[in-house]
Amino acid sequence: MKFKRLMAMAAAAAMSVCLLAGCGGSKSDDTATPAGSAAGSGAEASDQSLQYILDKGELVLGLDDSFPPMGYRDDNNEIIGFDIDVATAVCEKLGVELVTQPVDWDSKEMELSAKNIDCIWNGLSVSEERKQSMNMSIPYMENHMALVVRPDDSIKSIDDMEGKVLAVQSGSTAEEALESEDGAALNDMVASVNSFDDNLTALMDLDTKASDAVLMDDVVANYLIEQNNKDYVVLSDFLYAEDYAIAFRKGDDALTEAVNEALRELKADGTLEEISTKWFGSDKTTVE
């Protein structure tokens, strides 16, 4: 879906709303109201999420700016990362500017709901709870929720965590996982859980041996290990596999689908492969 097509879709949706509001003319045509829905009351007719972005000319991306390699600050204090590069390419497709807005990760959904940001795009894992409260894009990368340990530690699998101290990032999917069915066994066997503002601080706690393992995304863990020349071990016995996706406000279907279509185009023209190879050495994206 090229930008001109997006503009046409948005204009059609806006005209439909105008007609419904009594701005002149007859009822909206069938392109604005899906077949089978009540004429003049369909959700698509009132969905101005894409037009909202096009009108202001920017997409505000909310992120935790300490989550390498997905989104983080470099030595010049500039926000960079895999997700930032992909989001920039998507915004070029939409014809708008990308604006990065760091947020408190614990309050990310509140920031989205308040329209302080337009999306959450920062290695965000898909969960049933998140799908209930937000629109989720198509998945674009697979990740594993895994344990990171010191190389000299006796922990070789999840079963070895009995009586150990676990570290997690506060507000992360790792923290949510411990309270879910998938993480119940691990949560029951550990002695305690230490929560930190970000994964880097959690790994520092591992260095000091205050924590015995960190539960985190293996995509992030492997990158941090390589970049910081650390000898941590990411256990192959991961808790579960998950998908990364982009979150939008619930009901922002037009914007969600526009971003989905842009991702599909970027996959087809090789851009996603190029960006992934830059950050990971190979194409790890899963967009179809």
mmCIF file of N, CA and C in Angstrom, residues 40 75 273:
data_model
loop_
_atom_site.group_PDB
_atom_site.id
_atom_site.type_symbol
_atom_site.label_atom_id
_atom_site.label_comp_id
_atom_site.label_asym_id
_atom_site.label_seq_id
_atom_site.Cartn_x
_atom_site.Cartn_y
_atom_site.Cartn_z
ATOM 1 N N GLY A 40 -23.842 3.348 7.986
ATOM 2 C CA GLY A 40 -23.700 4.580 8.745
ATOM 3 C C GLY A 40 -23.293 4.378 10.183
ATOM 4 N N ASP A 75 26.379 6.341 22.134
ATOM 5 C CA ASP A 75 27.344 7.175 22.863
ATOM 6 C C ASP A 75 27.100 8.670 22.673
ATOM 7 N N GLU A 273 15.290 -7.515 5.539
ATOM 8 C CA GLU A 273 16.477 -8.379 5.568
ATOM 9 C C GLU A 273 17.746 -7.547 5.738
#
